[in-house]
Every structure is written in C-alpha cells, then in structure tokens.
Short mmCIF file of C-alpha atoms in Angstrom, two decimals:
data_model
loop_
_atom_site.label_atom_id
_atom_site.label_comp_id
_atom_site.label_asym_id
_atom_site.label_seq_id
_atom_site.Cartn_x
_atom_site.Cartn_y
_atom_site.Cartn_z
CA MET A 1 20.30 4.88 -14.96
CA PHE A 2 17.46 3.77 -12.74
CA GLY A 3 17.43 1.98 -9.41
CA LEU A 4 14.67 -0.15 -7.93
CA ILE A 5 14.59 -0.60 -4.17
CA ASP A 6 12.35 -3.44 -2.95
CA CYS A 7 11.87 -4.23 0.74
CA ASN A 8 12.19 -7.96 1.38
CA ASN A 9 9.03 -9.62 2.75
CA PHE A 10 8.08 -6.16 3.95
CA TYR A 11 5.24 -6.78 6.40
CA ALA A 12 7.06 -9.70 8.02
CA SER A 13 10.26 -7.63 8.15
CA CYS A 14 8.41 -4.79 9.92
CA GLU A 15 7.25 -7.25 12.57
CA ARG A 16 10.84 -8.43 13.08
CA VAL A 17 12.30 -4.95 13.54
CA PHE A 18 10.80 -4.67 17.03
CA ARG A 19 10.60 -8.39 17.78
CA PRO A 20 14.10 -9.76 17.18
CA GLU A 21 13.04 -13.15 18.56
CA LEU A 22 11.25 -13.65 15.22
CA GLU A 23 14.50 -13.68 13.24
CA GLU A 24 14.95 -16.95 11.33
CA ARG A 25 11.49 -18.12 12.44
CA PRO A 26 8.60 -18.57 9.99
CA VAL A 27 6.30 -15.52 10.15
CA VAL A 28 3.04 -14.76 8.34
CA VAL A 29 0.84 -11.68 8.36
CA LEU A 30 -2.92 -11.95 7.91
CA SER A 31 -5.32 -9.68 6.06
CA ASN A 32 -8.19 -7.65 7.52
CA ASN A 33 -10.16 -9.61 10.13
CA ASP A 34 -7.43 -12.27 10.13
CA GLY A 35 -8.80 -13.74 6.93
CA CYS A 36 -6.01 -14.63 4.49
CA VAL A 37 -2.23 -14.75 4.33
CA ILE A 38 -0.91 -11.51 2.81
CA ALA A 39 2.79 -11.71 3.75
CA ARG A 40 5.26 -14.49 4.50
CA SER A 41 8.82 -14.64 5.66
CA GLN A 42 11.19 -16.74 3.60
CA GLU A 43 10.98 -19.51 6.21
CA ALA A 44 7.17 -19.59 5.91
CA LYS A 45 7.39 -19.77 2.13
CA ALA A 46 9.72 -22.76 2.43
CA LEU A 47 7.10 -24.56 4.53
CA GLY A 48 4.57 -24.26 1.71
CA VAL A 49 2.38 -21.50 3.17
CA LYS A 50 0.57 -20.07 0.15
CA MET A 51 0.08 -16.37 -0.54
CA GLY A 52 -3.58 -15.42 -0.30
CA ALA A 53 -4.58 -18.72 1.30
CA PRO A 54 -7.39 -18.52 3.89
CA TYR A 55 -6.00 -18.73 7.40
CA PHE A 56 -8.31 -21.56 8.43
CA GLN A 57 -6.94 -23.73 5.62
CA MET A 58 -3.30 -23.12 6.62
CA ARG A 59 -3.81 -23.13 10.38
CA GLU A 60 -2.94 -26.79 11.00
CA LEU A 61 0.24 -26.54 8.91
CA MET A 62 1.28 -23.36 10.71
CA GLU A 63 0.67 -24.78 14.17
CA ARG A 64 2.58 -27.95 13.32
CA HIS A 65 5.67 -25.98 12.29
CA GLY A 66 5.48 -23.22 14.88
CA VAL A 67 4.70 -20.41 12.44
CA VAL A 68 4.30 -17.04 14.15
CA VAL A 69 0.99 -15.51 13.04
CA CYS A 70 0.56 -11.71 13.10
CA SER A 71 -2.57 -9.70 12.45
CA SER A 72 -2.11 -6.83 10.01
CA ASN A 73 -0.65 -3.72 11.64
CA TYR A 74 -1.02 -1.18 8.84
CA GLU A 75 -0.13 1.74 11.10
CA LEU A 76 3.28 0.19 11.71
CA TYR A 77 3.83 -0.83 8.09
CA GLY A 78 2.88 2.62 6.78
CA ASP A 79 5.19 4.38 9.19
CA MET A 80 8.12 2.07 8.44
CA SER A 81 7.55 2.63 4.72
CA ARG A 82 7.66 6.39 5.24
CA ARG A 83 10.98 6.04 7.07
CA VAL A 84 12.52 4.02 4.24
CA MET A 85 11.25 6.41 1.55
CA TRP A 86 12.35 9.50 3.48
CA TYR A 87 15.92 8.22 3.65
CA LEU A 88 15.96 7.36 -0.05
CA GLU A 89 14.85 10.92 -0.83
CA GLN A 90 17.82 12.27 1.13
CA VAL A 91 20.45 10.38 -0.85
CA THR A 92 19.14 10.21 -4.44
CA PRO A 93 18.20 12.92 -6.96
CA ALA A 94 14.56 11.80 -7.32
CA VAL A 95 12.37 9.03 -5.91
CA GLU A 96 9.13 7.57 -7.26
CA VAL A 97 7.29 5.72 -4.50
CA TYR A 98 5.83 2.86 -6.51
CA SER A 99 4.18 0.98 -3.64
CA ILE A 100 4.42 0.67 0.13
CA ASP A 101 7.60 -1.42 -0.23
CA GLU A 102 9.05 -0.36 -3.60
CA ALA A 103 10.59 2.79 -5.04
CA PHE A 104 12.26 3.77 -8.31
CA LEU A 105 15.37 5.94 -8.06
CA ASP A 106 16.54 8.40 -10.70
CA LEU A 107 20.32 7.91 -10.86
CA ARG A 108 21.09 10.16 -13.82
CA GLY A 109 24.52 11.72 -13.55
CA MET A 110 25.62 9.56 -10.63
CA THR A 111 27.80 7.32 -12.81
CA ARG A 112 30.25 10.23 -13.11
CA HIS A 113 30.80 10.37 -9.37
CA TYR A 114 30.04 6.91 -7.99
CA ASP A 115 30.78 3.28 -8.62
CA LEU A 116 27.12 2.24 -8.74
CA PRO A 117 27.47 -1.34 -7.39
CA SER A 118 29.41 -0.06 -4.37
CA TRP A 119 27.00 2.83 -3.90
CA ALA A 120 23.98 0.49 -4.09
CA ALA A 121 25.55 -1.88 -1.56
CA GLU A 122 26.18 1.03 0.82
CA LEU A 123 22.61 2.23 0.32
CA ARG A 124 21.27 -1.21 1.11
CA GLY A 125 23.31 -1.34 4.31
CA ALA A 126 22.29 2.18 5.33
CA VAL A 127 18.57 1.43 4.93
CA ARG A 128 18.97 -1.69 7.07
CA GLN A 129 20.95 0.18 9.72
CA ARG A 130 18.55 3.14 9.91
CA THR A 131 15.22 1.31 9.68
CA GLY A 132 15.90 -2.37 10.29
CA ILE A 133 14.31 -3.24 6.94
CA PRO A 134 16.28 -5.51 4.55
CA VAL A 135 16.15 -4.46 0.89
CA CYS A 136 17.53 -5.49 -2.48
CA VAL A 137 18.68 -3.08 -5.18
CA GLY A 138 18.49 -3.42 -8.96
CA VAL A 139 20.21 -0.86 -11.20
CA ALA A 140 19.77 -0.69 -14.98
CA PRO A 141 19.31 1.71 -17.93
CA THR A 142 15.48 1.34 -17.86
CA LYS A 143 12.80 0.93 -15.19
CA THR A 144 11.76 -2.47 -16.58
CA LEU A 145 15.34 -3.76 -16.50
CA ALA A 146 15.78 -2.34 -12.98
CA LYS A 147 12.79 -4.46 -11.89
CA VAL A 148 14.39 -7.50 -13.53
CA ALA A 149 17.75 -6.75 -11.89
CA ASN A 150 16.11 -6.44 -8.49
CA ARG A 151 14.28 -9.74 -8.90
CA VAL A 152 17.43 -11.61 -9.87
CA ALA A 153 19.45 -9.91 -7.11
CA LYS A 154 16.92 -11.15 -4.54
CA GLN A 155 16.95 -14.70 -5.93
CA GLU A 156 20.77 -14.82 -5.90
CA MET A 157 20.88 -13.47 -2.35
CA LEU A 158 18.43 -16.13 -1.13
CA ARG A 159 20.64 -18.81 -2.69
CA GLY A 160 23.66 -17.33 -0.96
CA GLN A 161 25.21 -16.36 -4.30
CA GLY A 162 24.93 -12.58 -4.28
CA PRO A 163 24.97 -9.43 -2.13
CA GLY A 164 21.40 -8.38 -2.87
CA VAL A 165 22.57 -5.87 -5.49
CA LEU A 166 22.72 -6.26 -9.28
CA LEU A 167 23.80 -3.80 -11.97
CA LEU A 168 22.81 -4.45 -15.60
CA ASP A 169 25.02 -2.13 -17.63
CA ASP A 170 26.26 -4.13 -20.63
CA GLU A 171 24.63 -6.09 -23.43
CA ALA A 172 26.10 -9.50 -22.64
CA GLN A 173 25.08 -9.36 -19.01
CA ARG A 174 21.62 -8.13 -19.93
CA ARG A 175 21.03 -11.08 -22.25
CA LYS A 176 22.34 -13.55 -19.66
CA VAL A 177 20.06 -12.20 -16.90
CA LEU A 178 16.98 -11.94 -19.11
CA ALA A 179 17.39 -15.61 -20.03
CA GLN A 180 16.92 -16.48 -16.32
CA VAL A 181 13.59 -14.65 -15.99
CA ALA A 182 10.28 -16.23 -16.99
CA VAL A 183 8.22 -14.05 -19.29
CA GLU A 184 5.32 -13.88 -16.81
CA ASP A 185 7.68 -12.31 -14.26
CA VAL A 186 8.46 -9.31 -16.46
CA TRP A 187 6.99 -6.04 -15.19
CA GLY A 188 4.02 -5.19 -17.41
CA VAL A 189 3.25 -8.73 -18.63
CA GLY A 190 -0.13 -9.84 -17.30
CA HIS A 191 -1.73 -13.29 -17.28
CA ARG A 192 -3.38 -12.87 -20.69
CA SER A 193 -0.24 -11.56 -22.34
CA ALA A 194 1.79 -14.37 -20.77
CA ALA A 195 -0.63 -16.93 -22.22
CA LYS A 196 -0.23 -15.39 -25.69
CA LEU A 197 3.53 -15.41 -25.35
CA TYR A 198 3.67 -19.04 -24.25
CA ALA A 199 1.40 -20.01 -27.13
CA ALA A 200 3.88 -18.31 -29.47
CA GLY A 201 6.81 -20.14 -27.89
CA VAL A 202 8.12 -17.11 -25.97
CA ARG A 203 8.99 -18.27 -22.45
CA THR A 204 11.78 -16.02 -21.16
CA ALA A 205 12.38 -12.30 -20.95
CA ALA A 206 15.31 -12.73 -23.37
CA GLU A 207 13.02 -14.34 -25.96
CA LEU A 208 10.47 -11.57 -25.42
CA ALA A 209 13.12 -8.92 -26.09
CA GLY A 210 13.84 -10.67 -29.39
CA VAL A 211 10.31 -10.71 -30.86
CA SER A 212 9.54 -8.30 -33.68
CA ASP A 213 8.08 -4.88 -33.03
CA VAL A 214 5.20 -5.67 -35.37
CA TRP A 215 4.27 -8.80 -33.41
CA ALA A 216 4.49 -6.93 -30.10
CA ARG A 217 2.24 -4.13 -31.33
CA LYS A 218 -0.31 -6.62 -32.58
CA ASN A 219 -0.36 -8.95 -29.56
CA LEU A 220 0.81 -6.90 -26.56
CA GLY A 221 -1.34 -3.79 -26.61
CA GLY A 222 0.02 -1.66 -29.45
CA VAL A 223 2.34 1.11 -28.24
CA VAL A 224 2.49 -0.43 -24.75
CA GLY A 225 3.97 -3.63 -26.20
CA ALA A 226 6.46 -1.72 -28.35
CA ARG A 227 7.64 0.29 -25.34
CA LEU A 228 8.04 -2.90 -23.30
CA LEU A 229 10.39 -4.31 -25.94
CA LEU A 230 12.44 -1.12 -26.02
CA GLU A 231 12.75 -1.11 -22.24
CA LEU A 232 13.96 -4.73 -22.26
CA ARG A 233 16.50 -3.80 -24.94
CA GLY A 234 17.89 -1.00 -22.77
CA VAL A 235 16.08 1.97 -24.34
CA PRO A 236 14.29 3.99 -21.61
CA CYS A 237 10.66 4.85 -22.36
CA ALA A 238 9.53 5.80 -18.85
CA SER A 239 11.00 8.23 -16.35
CA VAL A 240 10.82 8.51 -12.59
CA VAL A 241 7.56 10.24 -11.68
CA VAL A 242 7.75 12.42 -8.58
CA GLU A 243 4.33 13.02 -7.07
CA ASP A 244 4.20 16.81 -6.86
CA GLU A 245 0.64 17.23 -8.08
CA ALA A 246 -2.58 16.78 -6.15
CA ARG A 247 -3.98 13.28 -5.96
CA LYS A 248 -7.02 12.54 -8.07
CA SER A 249 -8.90 10.59 -5.41
CA LEU A 250 -8.62 9.31 -1.87
CA ALA A 251 -10.37 6.25 -0.43
CA CYS A 252 -10.85 4.83 3.06
CA THR A 253 -12.56 1.47 3.43
CA ARG A 254 -12.44 -1.62 5.65
CA SER A 255 -14.30 -4.88 6.12
CA PHE A 256 -16.09 -5.21 9.45
CA GLY A 257 -15.08 -7.57 12.20
CA GLN A 258 -18.64 -8.93 12.13
CA PRO A 259 -21.68 -8.39 9.86
CA LEU A 260 -23.70 -5.26 10.74
CA SER A 261 -27.40 -4.60 10.25
CA GLU A 262 -28.14 -1.48 12.31
CA LEU A 263 -27.92 1.95 10.73
CA THR A 264 -26.22 3.37 13.82
CA ASP A 265 -23.39 0.85 13.56
CA LEU A 266 -22.93 1.50 9.85
CA ALA A 267 -22.96 5.24 10.52
CA GLY A 268 -20.17 4.78 13.05
CA ALA A 269 -18.08 2.86 10.54
CA VAL A 270 -18.64 5.44 7.79
CA ALA A 271 -17.85 8.30 10.18
CA THR A 272 -14.61 6.53 11.11
CA HIS A 273 -13.59 6.34 7.44
CA VAL A 274 -14.58 9.97 6.86
CA ALA A 275 -12.51 11.11 9.84
CA ARG A 276 -9.45 9.31 8.48
CA ALA A 277 -10.05 10.70 4.98
CA GLY A 278 -10.41 14.23 6.33
CA GLU A 279 -7.17 13.87 8.25
CA LYS A 280 -5.39 12.72 5.08
CA LEU A 281 -6.80 15.67 3.14
CA ARG A 282 -5.44 18.16 5.67
CA GLN A 283 -2.05 16.44 5.81
CA GLN A 284 -1.73 16.85 2.04
CA GLY A 285 -3.22 20.34 1.84
CA LEU A 286 -6.21 19.17 -0.21
CA ALA A 287 -9.97 19.63 -0.22
CA ALA A 288 -12.65 17.41 -1.79
CA ARG A 289 -15.72 18.37 -3.80
CA LEU A 290 -17.18 14.89 -4.43
CA LEU A 291 -17.98 12.28 -1.77
CA THR A 292 -18.93 8.68 -2.54
CA VAL A 293 -20.34 6.36 0.15
CA PHE A 294 -20.73 2.62 -0.44
CA VAL A 295 -21.85 -0.47 1.48
CA GLU A 296 -21.62 -4.19 0.68
CA THR A 297 -23.13 -7.44 1.89
CA SER A 298 -21.30 -10.76 1.65
CA ARG A 299 -21.31 -12.49 -1.72
CA TYR A 300 -20.94 -15.86 0.03
CA ALA A 301 -23.71 -15.65 2.63
CA GLY A 302 -26.49 -17.04 0.42
CA PRO A 303 -29.96 -15.48 0.07
CA PRO A 304 -30.84 -12.71 -0.22
CA PRO A 305 -28.58 -11.91 -3.20
CA PRO A 306 -25.45 -9.81 -2.53
CA TYR A 307 -26.14 -6.10 -2.24
CA SER A 308 -23.56 -3.51 -3.15
CA PHE A 309 -24.57 0.04 -3.69
CA SER A 310 -23.01 3.48 -3.65
CA THR A 311 -24.06 7.07 -3.95
CA GLN A 312 -22.06 10.12 -4.93
CA LEU A 313 -22.73 13.53 -3.41
CA THR A 314 -21.51 16.85 -4.80
CA LEU A 315 -20.55 19.18 -1.98
CA PRO A 316 -21.44 22.88 -2.22
CA VAL A 317 -17.75 23.76 -1.98
CA ALA A 318 -14.58 21.71 -1.72
CA THR A 319 -13.77 21.03 1.93
CA ASP A 320 -11.38 19.25 4.26
CA ASP A 321 -13.62 19.71 7.30
CA THR A 322 -14.28 16.36 8.99
CA LEU A 323 -17.58 17.51 10.49
CA VAL A 324 -18.90 18.71 7.13
CA LEU A 325 -17.78 15.50 5.41
CA ALA A 326 -19.33 13.38 8.16
CA ALA A 327 -22.70 15.13 7.85
CA TRP A 328 -22.80 14.60 4.08
CA ALA A 329 -21.65 11.00 4.43
CA ARG A 330 -24.54 10.32 6.81
CA ARG A 331 -26.96 11.64 4.17
CA GLY A 332 -25.43 9.34 1.59
CA LEU A 333 -25.56 6.32 3.88
CA GLU A 334 -29.24 6.88 4.68
CA ARG A 335 -29.92 7.02 0.94
CA ILE A 336 -28.49 3.55 0.24
CA TYR A 337 -29.15 1.73 3.54
CA ARG A 338 -31.66 -1.14 3.41
CA PRO A 339 -32.97 -2.52 6.74
CA GLY A 340 -32.53 -6.22 7.42
CA ARG A 341 -29.36 -6.62 5.34
CA ARG A 342 -26.16 -7.94 6.93
CA TYR A 343 -23.39 -5.63 5.74
CA VAL A 344 -19.74 -6.70 5.77
CA LYS A 345 -18.00 -3.64 4.36
CA ALA A 346 -18.38 0.11 3.93
CA GLY A 347 -16.22 2.95 2.78
CA VAL A 348 -15.89 6.45 1.41
CA VAL A 349 -14.10 7.83 -1.66
CA LEU A 350 -13.20 11.50 -2.07
CA ASP A 351 -12.85 12.90 -5.60
CA GLY A 352 -12.60 16.31 -7.19
CA LEU A 353 -9.55 17.04 -5.09
CA GLU A 354 -7.99 20.48 -5.22
CA ARG A 355 -5.59 22.56 -3.20
CA ALA A 356 -7.21 23.69 0.03
CA GLY A 357 -7.74 27.42 0.41
CA GLN A 358 -7.86 28.29 -3.27
CA GLN A 359 -10.65 30.52 -4.55
CA GLN A 360 -13.83 28.57 -5.20
CA GLN A 361 -17.09 29.06 -7.02
CA GLY A 362 -19.68 28.38 -4.33
CA SER A 363 -23.44 28.21 -4.38
CA LEU A 364 -25.84 30.97 -3.38
CA PHE A 365 -26.76 29.13 -0.17
CA ALA A 366 -23.33 27.96 1.01
CA PRO A 367 -20.31 29.87 2.32
CA LEU A 368 -17.52 30.34 -0.18
CA ALA A 369 -14.88 29.02 2.18
CA ALA A 370 -14.45 27.48 5.60
CA SER A 371 -14.45 30.01 8.40
CA PRO A 372 -11.16 30.68 10.20
CA GLU A 373 -12.76 29.27 13.33
CA ARG A 374 -13.55 25.93 11.68
CA ALA A 375 -10.09 25.75 10.16
CA ALA A 376 -8.63 26.37 13.62
CA LEU A 377 -10.90 23.66 15.03
CA MET A 378 -9.58 21.13 12.52
CA ARG A 379 -5.99 22.07 13.37
CA THR A 380 -6.76 21.58 17.04
CA LEU A 381 -8.40 18.22 16.31
CA ASP A 382 -5.36 17.00 14.39
CA GLY A 383 -2.99 18.39 17.01
CA LEU A 384 -4.71 16.61 19.88
CA ASN A 385 -4.86 13.31 18.03
CA SER A 386 -1.22 13.63 17.05
CA ARG A 387 -0.11 14.46 20.57
CA TYR A 388 -2.27 12.13 22.62
CA GLY A 389 -2.91 9.29 20.19
CA LYS A 390 -5.10 8.45 17.24
CA GLY A 391 -8.80 8.72 18.04
CA THR A 392 -8.39 10.81 21.20
CA VAL A 393 -10.92 13.30 19.82
CA ARG A 394 -13.57 11.84 17.53
CA VAL A 395 -16.87 12.58 15.87
CA GLY A 396 -19.66 11.55 18.21
CA THR A 397 -21.02 8.97 15.77
CA MET A 398 -17.74 7.05 16.03
CA VAL A 399 -17.98 6.54 19.78
CA ALA A 400 -19.38 3.24 21.05
CA ALA A 401 -21.36 2.96 24.26
CA PRO A 402 -19.25 3.04 27.45
CA GLY A 403 -17.50 -0.28 28.04
CA GLN A 404 -18.33 -1.60 24.58
CA ARG A 405 -16.11 -2.20 21.56
CA GLU A 406 -17.01 -0.58 18.24
CA ALA A 407 -19.19 -3.08 16.39
CA TRP A 408 -17.41 -2.35 13.11
CA ALA A 409 -13.85 -2.74 14.41
CA MET A 410 -11.68 -5.27 12.60
CA ARG A 411 -10.63 -8.52 14.21
CA ARG A 412 -6.90 -8.34 14.82
CA GLU A 413 -6.35 -10.84 17.59
CA ALA A 414 -2.60 -11.18 17.02
CA LYS A 415 -1.75 -7.55 16.27
CA SER A 416 1.64 -6.30 17.40
CA PRO A 417 1.89 -2.98 19.26
CA ALA A 418 2.04 0.36 17.42
CA PHE A 419 5.76 0.62 18.13
CA THR A 420 6.27 3.90 16.26
CA THR A 421 2.90 5.68 16.19
CA SER A 422 1.51 5.52 19.75
CA TRP A 423 3.08 6.97 22.87
CA GLN A 424 1.36 4.31 24.96
CA GLU A 425 2.92 1.47 22.94
CA LEU A 426 6.49 2.68 22.52
CA TRP A 427 9.26 0.43 23.72
CA LYS A 428 10.15 0.94 27.36
CA VAL A 429 13.85 0.74 28.20
CA ARG A 430 14.66 -0.10 31.83
CA CYS A 431 18.11 0.31 33.31
#
C-alpha cells in the first residue's frame, strides 16, 4: 500500500501558522518580485482569484474583498516543508519527497499491524499538531490511485463530507471514486493526452481504466500508457523512491527586482547564487565539476530582441569551495555579458556532481583536492552564517555600497518575517 500526503494550500498555510489572525480570511502569496499569484487559500479561491494571474490584474478584486497579500517567503516555506517531511520519516518505513508539499509513503506491511484509515487520521492530526500545517491523506494499492484518493479526500473535506482521509482498498470503491475524477486530473495525464482522450470519448478516470491496453500503448506513450492503466486498475508499477544517491544537478536562479545593465551588479547577483549553491553542496556532501552561468533580458521589453545566453565551464577538479566557484562564475559572466542590455534574470547551474572528498583525476596545473585550510574556511563560513544569520559573512562581490540595497534583490514588499530561520525574527514571548 502507498500513502500520499499533500499539504493543503501550502504557502498560504505556512503564513497562517505564525499569523493566526489570517485564519478564515482570504490569503494569496505572490511570486518573485510580487508578480503573479502562486498560492491561494480556499477563501481566496472562492472569490475568483486565479492561479498564475498577474497581481496588477487581481489587485482591485483583492482590495475590494480584503484579501491578505503576502510576498513569497521561500525560506519559511522550505523550512516548514522540512519539518513536515522529517516527521513523516519518523513514523513510516520509507518516504519519497515528491515536491515541497507532497510526499509518497511506503506502507508495505503496515496493514498487518494498523487499521490504515485510523492510522492515516492520526497521522494527519499529528502533522497539524507538530507543524501547524493541514494535510490530506490518500491511501491505495498504487501511487496513481493514492494521488486520486488524496484528491477526492480533499474535495470531500472541503464540502464538509469527509475527514480528509480516503482509503481505496476494494474494487467497488475504486470504480466509484474513479468515476468522480476527470481524466485530466489523473496523475500522468497531460494536456495533449487529455485532448486525445476526450476526442475518443474518455472523460473520467474510470473510463480511462477501461480502455484497451493496445489503445493506451498507441495513444498514451507506449509503455508509459500501459503502466498508467495498470496503476489505475490497482496493479503497482512504481515504487517509493528514497533519494539516497547524489543529485545530478543543482540550480540557483532568481529574477531581479529591477532590470540591471552594469557588470558589477550582475556579478553581485551571480556571486549571490554561487554562494547559495556552494552552501547547498556542502550541506549534501557534494562537489561540482561543471558550472553553467546564464543571463536573460526581458522578452516583453521590445527592441532590442530578447537576449538569453549561457556558458558552461569545466572546473579543473570538482569543488564545493564558494570562493573557487565564485571566481569561475565571474569568468563565465564576463564571457556572455553584453554592455547596454537590460538584464532581468541570472543564475548558475552546477552539474557533474560527486561525493566531496573522493579521489579525483586533476590536471597538471591544479591541486588534486582542496587544502585542509580551505575546507576549514568553508566550515567556518557556514558556521558563522548558521549561527548569526544568513549572509553574515559573504563574498565581497555580493556586498552593496554602505547604506544601499543590493540592486539585484527581489521585490518582496509584503514578506512575512523569517519565523523559523532567523534569530532576529523569531517570535518574542513577553510575560
């Protein structure tokens, strides 16, 4: 059996954990630079606030109905996600973190010892009690059916007809639930496949489960389509994947708060991304051998035509050293920078990841490994930033002139405090 935990309206729920006055009020969260709506509470959805809609188009509606607008606070959302996932890992045999607000649970063997609906309800309550995040739980013989069960459980809960938990464990119930789900809402069915299915008269998940294997192979991607049918029929074709191997790549990128033209400003933005990427490498015990730097101009700004270019650099040896990565990133940026352009985004991607400290084949003109002194320096850097706050110690290129704000910083005019990741912004309790 598989479980699927999905956090309800996750970003909005994170905002409510530390701001209880937002309960039962419409809440939206905006994207980078307060551009578009990326999360909505149920109350905001009921008002007609559209997902992905530009903020300026929805602003009048929001102001008229008293919608609380929050800038994206990814530090908070990431930390709350880690708290939810950590607890799930303590109480289930295996967890696959599918996204920031979803996780698959491997429940094999638990049916012998637990009544799964009761266990799932207790799990849902425990996550809410420990983190403040509301979740729904779907349990089924396959991952695809677990996604379906979770979706229906959430819909029933919103209608006041269910506890936010649904177990699909018999054929009759499976058919009944699948008949309630539109085919485009099935996990793995994209827009093109949905169009083909509608053209063939297949409109529900139950009807999809009943098509022939031959038709599915021909029209739904061969083996992928055949596996989807089996999963809907209760035959598991995918298992829970626990991430115990090194990641294949790591990216850090952000849009700027305002267009940038000066190389020094772009260098500061790229150094900021490199510093974050280097920190992530060290947290995961990895080192990178390939570094890609890219910059973009706006596609909507008119002439000159949009400019997007990248360059990939092969490092002499794999490294997790922020200073080394920053120096190479500056070389890459200077290679692709064009004066006079107004850039709106930049970023770095690290590839060729391997376990840090393993024996490497270096070049004749580069050291085979980081010196103990540099490794100690990076540990000290991370320790200071962890103890005294993110960005306490930074690469010089990242530092703006005294009294000035970084030109590349995002606009987040309605950002909530970093309630869980900054000592300066923790809640203060007064007696």
